[in-house]
Amino acid sequence: MKDKTIDYVLRATWQAVSRMYNEEAAKYNATMATGFALLSLDKEAGTPSTTLGPKMGMEATSLTRTLKSMEEKGLISRQKNPEDGRGVLIYLTDFGKEKRELSKNTVLKFNETIKNHISEEKLQHFMEVTEIIYELIQEKKIFNTNE
């Protein structure tokens, strides 16, 4: 991949990671999005549905579909927000907490394996580089015509 563009390497790597997580999740009749949602929900206090989309970087339509599937599988329950009657809080069921633990262990195994193959120094550089790329995009410093 050394002659590829930066965006190509990022995209190809993320697609490989995504495919790997989906293959692992399929063993448990789930998807990567389900696992990510389980990890994004507060274990005890519930999570407002309005904060979940931005937290996960998902579009409302995809999030709605994921949450509906999770509710049908008994992973979550939805309850009115007692502090805001218009809002909904999403809670993990006991089954959801069980599956959340499975998702957590899967992510930890991925991280542990990577850390066993890449030095701490290289990982630190990787984190710094991706943080800079993220900030440049967020601050619209790549395609901003005003500069």
PDB file of N, CA and C in Angstrom, residues 29-99:
ATOM      1  N   ASN A  29     -25.344 -13.515  15.277  1.00  0.00           N
ATOM      2  CA  ASN A  29     -26.552 -12.961  14.673  1.00  0.00           C
ATOM      3  C   ASN A  29     -26.654 -11.456  14.919  1.00  0.00           C
ATOM      4  N   ALA A  30     -25.532 -10.771  14.748  1.00  0.00           N
ATOM      5  CA  ALA A  30     -25.493  -9.323  14.969  1.00  0.00           C
ATOM      6  C   ALA A  30     -24.698  -8.663  13.845  1.00  0.00           C
ATOM      7  N   THR A  31     -24.521  -7.358  13.970  1.00  0.00           N
ATOM      8  CA  THR A  31     -23.717  -6.596  13.016  1.00  0.00           C
ATOM      9  C   THR A  31     -22.751  -5.710  13.799  1.00  0.00           C
ATOM     10  N   MET A  32     -21.803  -5.156  13.088  1.00  0.00           N
ATOM     11  CA  MET A  32     -20.882  -4.232  13.713  1.00  0.00           C
ATOM     12  C   MET A  32     -21.643  -3.038  14.288  1.00  0.00           C
ATOM     13  N   ALA A  33     -22.647  -2.559  13.568  1.00  0.00           N
ATOM     14  CA  ALA A  33     -23.437  -1.412  14.035  1.00  0.00           C
ATOM     15  C   ALA A  33     -24.132  -1.731  15.350  1.00  0.00           C
ATOM     16  N   THR A  34     -24.627  -2.949  15.479  1.00  0.00           N
ATOM     17  CA  THR A  34     -25.263  -3.366  16.735  1.00  0.00           C
ATOM     18  C   THR A  34     -24.257  -3.355  17.873  1.00  0.00           C
ATOM     19  N   GLY A  35     -23.091  -3.926  17.620  1.00  0.00           N
ATOM     20  CA  GLY A  35     -22.044  -3.952  18.645  1.00  0.00           C
ATOM     21  C   GLY A  35     -21.613  -2.565  19.054  1.00  0.00           C
ATOM     22  N   PHE A  36     -21.461  -1.697  18.064  1.00  0.00           N
ATOM     23  CA  PHE A  36     -21.059  -0.316  18.334  1.00  0.00           C
ATOM     24  C   PHE A  36     -22.132   0.403  19.150  1.00  0.00           C
ATOM     25  N   ALA A  37     -23.393   0.166  18.804  1.00  0.00           N
ATOM     26  CA  ALA A  37     -24.495   0.781  19.553  1.00  0.00           C
ATOM     27  C   ALA A  37     -24.497   0.278  20.997  1.00  0.00           C
ATOM     28  N   LEU A  38     -24.295  -1.022  21.185  1.00  0.00           N
ATOM     29  CA  LEU A  38     -24.261  -1.578  22.543  1.00  0.00           C
ATOM     30  C   LEU A  38     -23.181  -0.900  23.376  1.00  0.00           C
ATOM     31  N   LEU A  39     -22.026  -0.651  22.760  1.00  0.00           N
ATOM     32  CA  LEU A  39     -20.915  -0.019  23.468  1.00  0.00           C
ATOM     33  C   LEU A  39     -21.144   1.477  23.684  1.00  0.00           C
ATOM     34  N   SER A  40     -21.991   2.077  22.883  1.00  0.00           N
ATOM     35  CA  SER A  40     -22.249   3.521  22.975  1.00  0.00           C
ATOM     36  C   SER A  40     -23.345   3.859  23.988  1.00  0.00           C
ATOM     37  N   LEU A  41     -24.110   2.864  24.389  1.00  0.00           N
ATOM     38  CA  LEU A  41     -25.199   3.094  25.345  1.00  0.00           C
ATOM     39  C   LEU A  41     -24.673   3.017  26.770  1.00  0.00           C
ATOM     40  N   ASP A  42     -25.153   3.912  27.622  1.00  0.00           N
ATOM     41  CA  ASP A  42     -24.792   3.880  29.033  1.00  0.00           C
ATOM     42  C   ASP A  42     -25.327   2.587  29.636  1.00  0.00           C
ATOM     43  N   LYS A  43     -24.482   1.887  30.372  1.00  0.00           N
ATOM     44  CA  LYS A  43     -24.867   0.581  30.919  1.00  0.00           C
ATOM     45  C   LYS A  43     -26.034   0.652  31.889  1.00  0.00           C
ATOM     46  N   GLU A  44     -26.144   1.741  32.642  1.00  0.00           N
ATOM     47  CA  GLU A  44     -27.163   1.805  33.693  1.00  0.00           C
ATOM     48  C   GLU A  44     -28.171   2.935  33.518  1.00  0.00           C
ATOM     49  N   ALA A  45     -27.685   4.130  33.203  1.00  0.00           N
ATOM     50  CA  ALA A  45     -28.534   5.329  33.240  1.00  0.00           C
ATOM     51  C   ALA A  45     -29.407   5.527  32.001  1.00  0.00           C
ATOM     52  N   GLY A  46     -29.193   4.753  30.970  1.00  0.00           N
ATOM     53  CA  GLY A  46     -29.927   4.990  29.730  1.00  0.00           C
ATOM     54  C   GLY A  46     -29.293   6.108  28.946  1.00  0.00           C
ATOM     55  N   THR A  47     -29.551   6.146  27.663  1.00  0.00           N
ATOM     56  CA  THR A  47     -28.956   7.140  26.771  1.00  0.00           C
ATOM     57  C   THR A  47     -30.053   7.794  25.953  1.00  0.00           C
ATOM     58  N   PRO A  48     -30.080   9.131  25.912  1.00  0.00           N
ATOM     59  CA  PRO A  48     -31.073   9.796  25.056  1.00  0.00           C
ATOM     60  C   PRO A  48     -30.841   9.406  23.589  1.00  0.00           C
ATOM     61  N   SER A  49     -31.897   9.064  22.902  1.00  0.00           N
ATOM     62  CA  SER A  49     -31.771   8.650  21.503  1.00  0.00           C
ATOM     63  C   SER A  49     -31.161   9.761  20.651  1.00  0.00           C
ATOM     64  N   THR A  50     -31.398  11.012  21.026  1.00  0.00           N
ATOM     65  CA  THR A  50     -30.886  12.137  20.229  1.00  0.00           C
ATOM     66  C   THR A  50     -29.375  12.275  20.301  1.00  0.00           C
ATOM     67  N   THR A  51     -28.750  11.749  21.351  1.00  0.00           N
ATOM     68  CA  THR A  51     -27.294  11.865  21.456  1.00  0.00           C
ATOM     69  C   THR A  51     -26.576  10.679  20.826  1.00  0.00           C
ATOM     70  N   LEU A  52     -27.310   9.610  20.573  1.00  0.00           N
ATOM     71  CA  LEU A  52     -26.694   8.390  20.082  1.00  0.00           C
ATOM     72  C   LEU A  52     -26.180   8.517  18.644  1.00  0.00           C
ATOM     73  N   GLY A  53     -26.975   9.114  17.759  1.00  0.00           N
ATOM     74  CA  GLY A  53     -26.560   9.272  16.361  1.00  0.00           C
ATOM     75  C   GLY A  53     -25.241  10.004  16.222  1.00  0.00           C
ATOM     76  N   PRO A  54     -25.146  11.223  16.776  1.00  0.00           N
ATOM     77  CA  PRO A  54     -23.874  11.953  16.683  1.00  0.00           C
ATOM     78  C   PRO A  54     -22.719  11.208  17.346  1.00  0.00           C
ATOM     79  N   LYS A  55     -23.000  10.535  18.449  1.00  0.00           N
ATOM     80  CA  LYS A  55     -21.959   9.791  19.165  1.00  0.00           C
ATOM     81  C   LYS A  55     -21.398   8.661  18.295  1.00  0.00           C
ATOM     82  N   MET A  56     -22.278   8.049  17.513  1.00  0.00           N
ATOM     83  CA  MET A  56     -21.877   6.924  16.674  1.00  0.00           C
ATOM     84  C   MET A  56     -21.520   7.348  15.259  1.00  0.00           C
ATOM     85  N   GLY A  57     -21.815   8.602  14.905  1.00  0.00           N
ATOM     86  CA  GLY A  57     -21.553   9.049  13.546  1.00  0.00           C
ATOM     87  C   GLY A  57     -22.475   8.389  12.533  1.00  0.00           C
ATOM     88  N   MET A  58     -23.704   8.109  12.950  1.00  0.00           N
ATOM     89  CA  MET A  58     -24.673   7.442  12.077  1.00  0.00           C
ATOM     90  C   MET A  58     -25.777   8.402  11.666  1.00  0.00           C
ATOM     91  N   GLU A  59     -26.269   8.203  10.466  1.00  0.00           N
ATOM     92  CA  GLU A  59     -27.428   8.949   9.999  1.00  0.00           C
ATOM     93  C   GLU A  59     -28.662   8.444  10.733  1.00  0.00           C
ATOM     94  N   ALA A  60     -29.649   9.322  10.867  1.00  0.00           N
ATOM     95  CA  ALA A  60     -30.866   8.996  11.620  1.00  0.00           C
ATOM     96  C   ALA A  60     -31.555   7.741  11.087  1.00  0.00           C
ATOM     97  N   THR A  61     -31.632   7.588   9.776  1.00  0.00           N
ATOM     98  CA  THR A  61     -32.316   6.438   9.178  1.00  0.00           C
ATOM     99  C   THR A  61     -31.628   5.134   9.553  1.00  0.00           C
ATOM    100  N   SER A  62     -30.305   5.106   9.441  1.00  0.00           N
ATOM    101  CA  SER A  62     -29.548   3.899   9.789  1.00  0.00           C
ATOM    102  C   SER A  62     -29.671   3.596  11.268  1.00  0.00           C
ATOM    103  N   LEU A  63     -29.601   4.638  12.088  1.00  0.00           N
ATOM    104  CA  LEU A  63     -29.702   4.456  13.532  1.00  0.00           C
ATOM    105  C   LEU A  63     -31.079   3.904  13.901  1.00  0.00           C
ATOM    106  N   THR A  64     -32.119   4.448  13.318  1.00  0.00           N
ATOM    107  CA  THR A  64     -33.482   3.990  13.585  1.00  0.00           C
ATOM    108  C   THR A  64     -33.618   2.514  13.251  1.00  0.00           C
ATOM    109  N   ARG A  65     -33.086   2.116  12.103  1.00  0.00           N
ATOM    110  CA  ARG A  65     -33.147   0.723  11.667  1.00  0.00           C
ATOM    111  C   ARG A  65     -32.379  -0.180  12.650  1.00  0.00           C
ATOM    112  N   THR A  66     -31.189   0.273  13.066  1.00  0.00           N
ATOM    113  CA  THR A  66     -30.369  -0.500  14.010  1.00  0.00           C
ATOM    114  C   THR A  66     -31.088  -0.653  15.344  1.00  0.00           C
ATOM    115  N   LEU A  67     -31.637   0.448  15.864  1.00  0.00           N
ATOM    116  CA  LEU A  67     -32.331   0.406  17.155  1.00  0.00           C
ATOM    117  C   LEU A  67     -33.575  -0.478  17.093  1.00  0.00           C
ATOM    118  N   LYS A  68     -34.294  -0.420  15.983  1.00  0.00           N
ATOM    119  CA  LYS A  68     -35.494  -1.250  15.823  1.00  0.00           C
ATOM    120  C   LYS A  68     -35.104  -2.725  15.866  1.00  0.00           C
ATOM    121  N   SER A  69     -34.043  -3.073  15.170  1.00  0.00           N
ATOM    122  CA  SER A  69     -33.562  -4.448  15.157  1.00  0.00           C
ATOM    123  C   SER A  69     -33.117  -4.876  16.552  1.00  0.00           C
ATOM    124  N   MET A  70     -32.422  -3.982  17.254  1.00  0.00           N
ATOM    125  CA  MET A  70     -31.954  -4.286  18.613  1.00  0.00           C
ATOM    126  C   MET A  70     -33.120  -4.495  19.574  1.00  0.00           C
ATOM    127  N   GLU A  71     -34.161  -3.687  19.401  1.00  0.00           N
ATOM    128  CA  GLU A  71     -35.342  -3.807  20.260  1.00  0.00           C
ATOM    129  C   GLU A  71     -36.055  -5.136  19.983  1.00  0.00           C
ATOM    130  N   GLU A  72     -36.161  -5.500  18.697  1.00  0.00           N
ATOM    131  CA  GLU A  72     -36.810  -6.758  18.322  1.00  0.00           C
ATOM    132  C   GLU A  72     -36.056  -7.964  18.879  1.00  0.00           C
ATOM    133  N   LYS A  73     -34.731  -7.844  18.988  1.00  0.00           N
ATOM    134  CA  LYS A  73     -33.907  -8.944  19.512  1.00  0.00           C
ATOM    135  C   LYS A  73     -33.837  -8.938  21.035  1.00  0.00           C
ATOM    136  N   GLY A  74     -34.466  -7.949  21.667  1.00  0.00           N
ATOM    137  CA  GLY A  74     -34.494  -7.894  23.127  1.00  0.00           C
ATOM    138  C   GLY A  74     -33.212  -7.356  23.752  1.00  0.00           C
ATOM    139  N   LEU A  75     -32.427  -6.602  22.974  1.00  0.00           N
ATOM    140  CA  LEU A  75     -31.176  -6.037  23.486  1.00  0.00           C
ATOM    141  C   LEU A  75     -31.387  -4.712  24.213  1.00  0.00           C
ATOM    142  N   ILE A  76     -32.418  -3.971  23.798  1.00  0.00           N
ATOM    143  CA  ILE A  76     -32.688  -2.652  24.373  1.00  0.00           C
ATOM    144  C   ILE A  76     -34.167  -2.481  24.642  1.00  0.00           C
ATOM    145  N   SER A  77     -34.470  -1.481  25.469  1.00  0.00           N
ATOM    146  CA  SER A  77     -35.857  -1.043  25.642  1.00  0.00           C
ATOM    147  C   SER A  77     -35.848   0.476  25.561  1.00  0.00           C
ATOM    148  N   ARG A  78     -36.946   1.012  25.114  1.00  0.00           N
ATOM    149  CA  ARG A  78     -37.074   2.467  25.011  1.00  0.00           C
ATOM    150  C   ARG A  78     -38.099   2.932  26.023  1.00  0.00           C
ATOM    151  N   GLN A  79     -37.771   4.032  26.711  1.00  0.00           N
ATOM    152  CA  GLN A  79     -38.697   4.592  27.692  1.00  0.00           C
ATOM    153  C   GLN A  79     -38.704   6.101  27.550  1.00  0.00           C
ATOM    154  N   LYS A  80     -39.855   6.697  27.845  1.00  0.00           N
ATOM    155  CA  LYS A  80     -39.940   8.156  27.797  1.00  0.00           C
ATOM    156  C   LYS A  80     -38.944   8.760  28.778  1.00  0.00           C
ATOM    157  N   ASN A  81     -38.350   9.853  28.368  1.00  0.00           N
ATOM    158  CA  ASN A  81     -37.412  10.569  29.236  1.00  0.00           C
ATOM    159  C   ASN A  81     -38.231  11.317  30.288  1.00  0.00           C
ATOM    160  N   PRO A  82     -38.047  10.996  31.575  1.00  0.00           N
ATOM    161  CA  PRO A  82     -38.854  11.648  32.619  1.00  0.00           C
ATOM    162  C   PRO A  82     -38.572  13.151  32.733  1.00  0.00           C
ATOM    163  N   GLU A  83     -37.401  13.589  32.262  1.00  0.00           N
ATOM    164  CA  GLU A  83     -37.053  15.007  32.331  1.00  0.00           C
ATOM    165  C   GLU A  83     -37.502  15.783  31.098  1.00  0.00           C
ATOM    166  N   ASP A  84     -37.813  15.048  30.018  1.00  0.00           N
ATOM    167  CA  ASP A  84     -38.249  15.682  28.778  1.00  0.00           C
ATOM    168  C   ASP A  84     -39.217  14.721  28.099  1.00  0.00           C
ATOM    169  N   GLY A  85     -40.494  14.970  28.259  1.00  0.00           N
ATOM    170  CA  GLY A  85     -41.538  14.089  27.746  1.00  0.00           C
ATOM    171  C   GLY A  85     -41.471  13.830  26.257  1.00  0.00           C
ATOM    172  N   ARG A  86     -40.800  14.714  25.517  1.00  0.00           N
ATOM    173  CA  ARG A  86     -40.687  14.511  24.068  1.00  0.00           C
ATOM    174  C   ARG A  86     -39.588  13.522  23.721  1.00  0.00           C
ATOM    175  N   GLY A  87     -38.639  13.334  24.646  1.00  0.00           N
ATOM    176  CA  GLY A  87     -37.482  12.503  24.364  1.00  0.00           C
ATOM    177  C   GLY A  87     -37.660  11.062  24.800  1.00  0.00           C
ATOM    178  N   VAL A  88     -36.754  10.237  24.310  1.00  0.00           N
ATOM    179  CA  VAL A  88     -36.758   8.815  24.624  1.00  0.00           C
ATOM    180  C   VAL A  88     -35.379   8.430  25.149  1.00  0.00           C
ATOM    181  N   LEU A  89     -35.361   7.626  26.200  1.00  0.00           N
ATOM    182  CA  LEU A  89     -34.110   7.069  26.715  1.00  0.00           C
ATOM    183  C   LEU A  89     -34.035   5.615  26.285  1.00  0.00           C
ATOM    184  N   ILE A  90     -32.845   5.197  25.906  1.00  0.00           N
ATOM    185  CA  ILE A  90     -32.633   3.820  25.485  1.00  0.00           C
ATOM    186  C   ILE A  90     -31.837   3.115  26.571  1.00  0.00           C
ATOM    187  N   TYR A  91     -32.368   1.992  27.033  1.00  0.00           N
ATOM    188  CA  TYR A  91     -31.733   1.211  28.090  1.00  0.00           C
ATOM    189  C   TYR A  91     -31.325  -0.152  27.558  1.00  0.00           C
ATOM    190  N   LEU A  92     -30.228  -0.653  28.067  1.00  0.00           N
ATOM    191  CA  LEU A  92     -29.827  -2.021  27.767  1.00  0.00           C
ATOM    192  C   LEU A  92     -30.645  -2.968  28.636  1.00  0.00           C
ATOM    193  N   THR A  93     -31.129  -4.041  28.035  1.00  0.00           N
ATOM    194  CA  THR A  93     -31.777  -5.097  28.809  1.00  0.00           C
ATOM    195  C   THR A  93     -30.653  -5.958  29.405  1.00  0.00           C
ATOM    196  N   ASP A  94     -31.002  -6.919  30.236  1.00  0.00           N
ATOM    197  CA  ASP A  94     -29.985  -7.833  30.765  1.00  0.00           C
ATOM    198  C   ASP A  94     -29.288  -8.566  29.621  1.00  0.00           C
ATOM    199  N   PHE A  95     -30.076  -8.971  28.623  1.00  0.00           N
ATOM    200  CA  PHE A  95     -29.519  -9.637  27.437  1.00  0.00           C
ATOM    201  C   PHE A  95     -28.594  -8.671  26.686  1.00  0.00           C
ATOM    202  N   GLY A  96     -29.003  -7.415  26.585  1.00  0.00           N
ATOM    203  CA  GLY A  96     -28.179  -6.400  25.930  1.00  0.00           C
ATOM    204  C   GLY A  96     -26.862  -6.179  26.659  1.00  0.00           C
ATOM    205  N   LYS A  97     -26.917  -6.197  27.982  1.00  0.00           N
ATOM    206  CA  LYS A  97     -25.687  -6.036  28.785  1.00  0.00           C
ATOM    207  C   LYS A  97     -24.738  -7.214  28.557  1.00  0.00           C
ATOM    208  N   GLU A  98     -25.324  -8.395  28.424  1.00  0.00           N
ATOM    209  CA  GLU A  98     -24.540  -9.599  28.135  1.00  0.00           C
ATOM    210  C   GLU A  98     -23.822  -9.447  26.792  1.00  0.00           C
ATOM    211  N   LYS A  99     -24.588  -9.028  25.787  1.00  0.00           N
ATOM    212  CA  LYS A  99     -24.025  -8.865  24.440  1.00  0.00           C
ATOM    213  C   LYS A  99     -23.061  -7.678  24.379  1.00  0.00           C
TER     214      LYS A  99
END
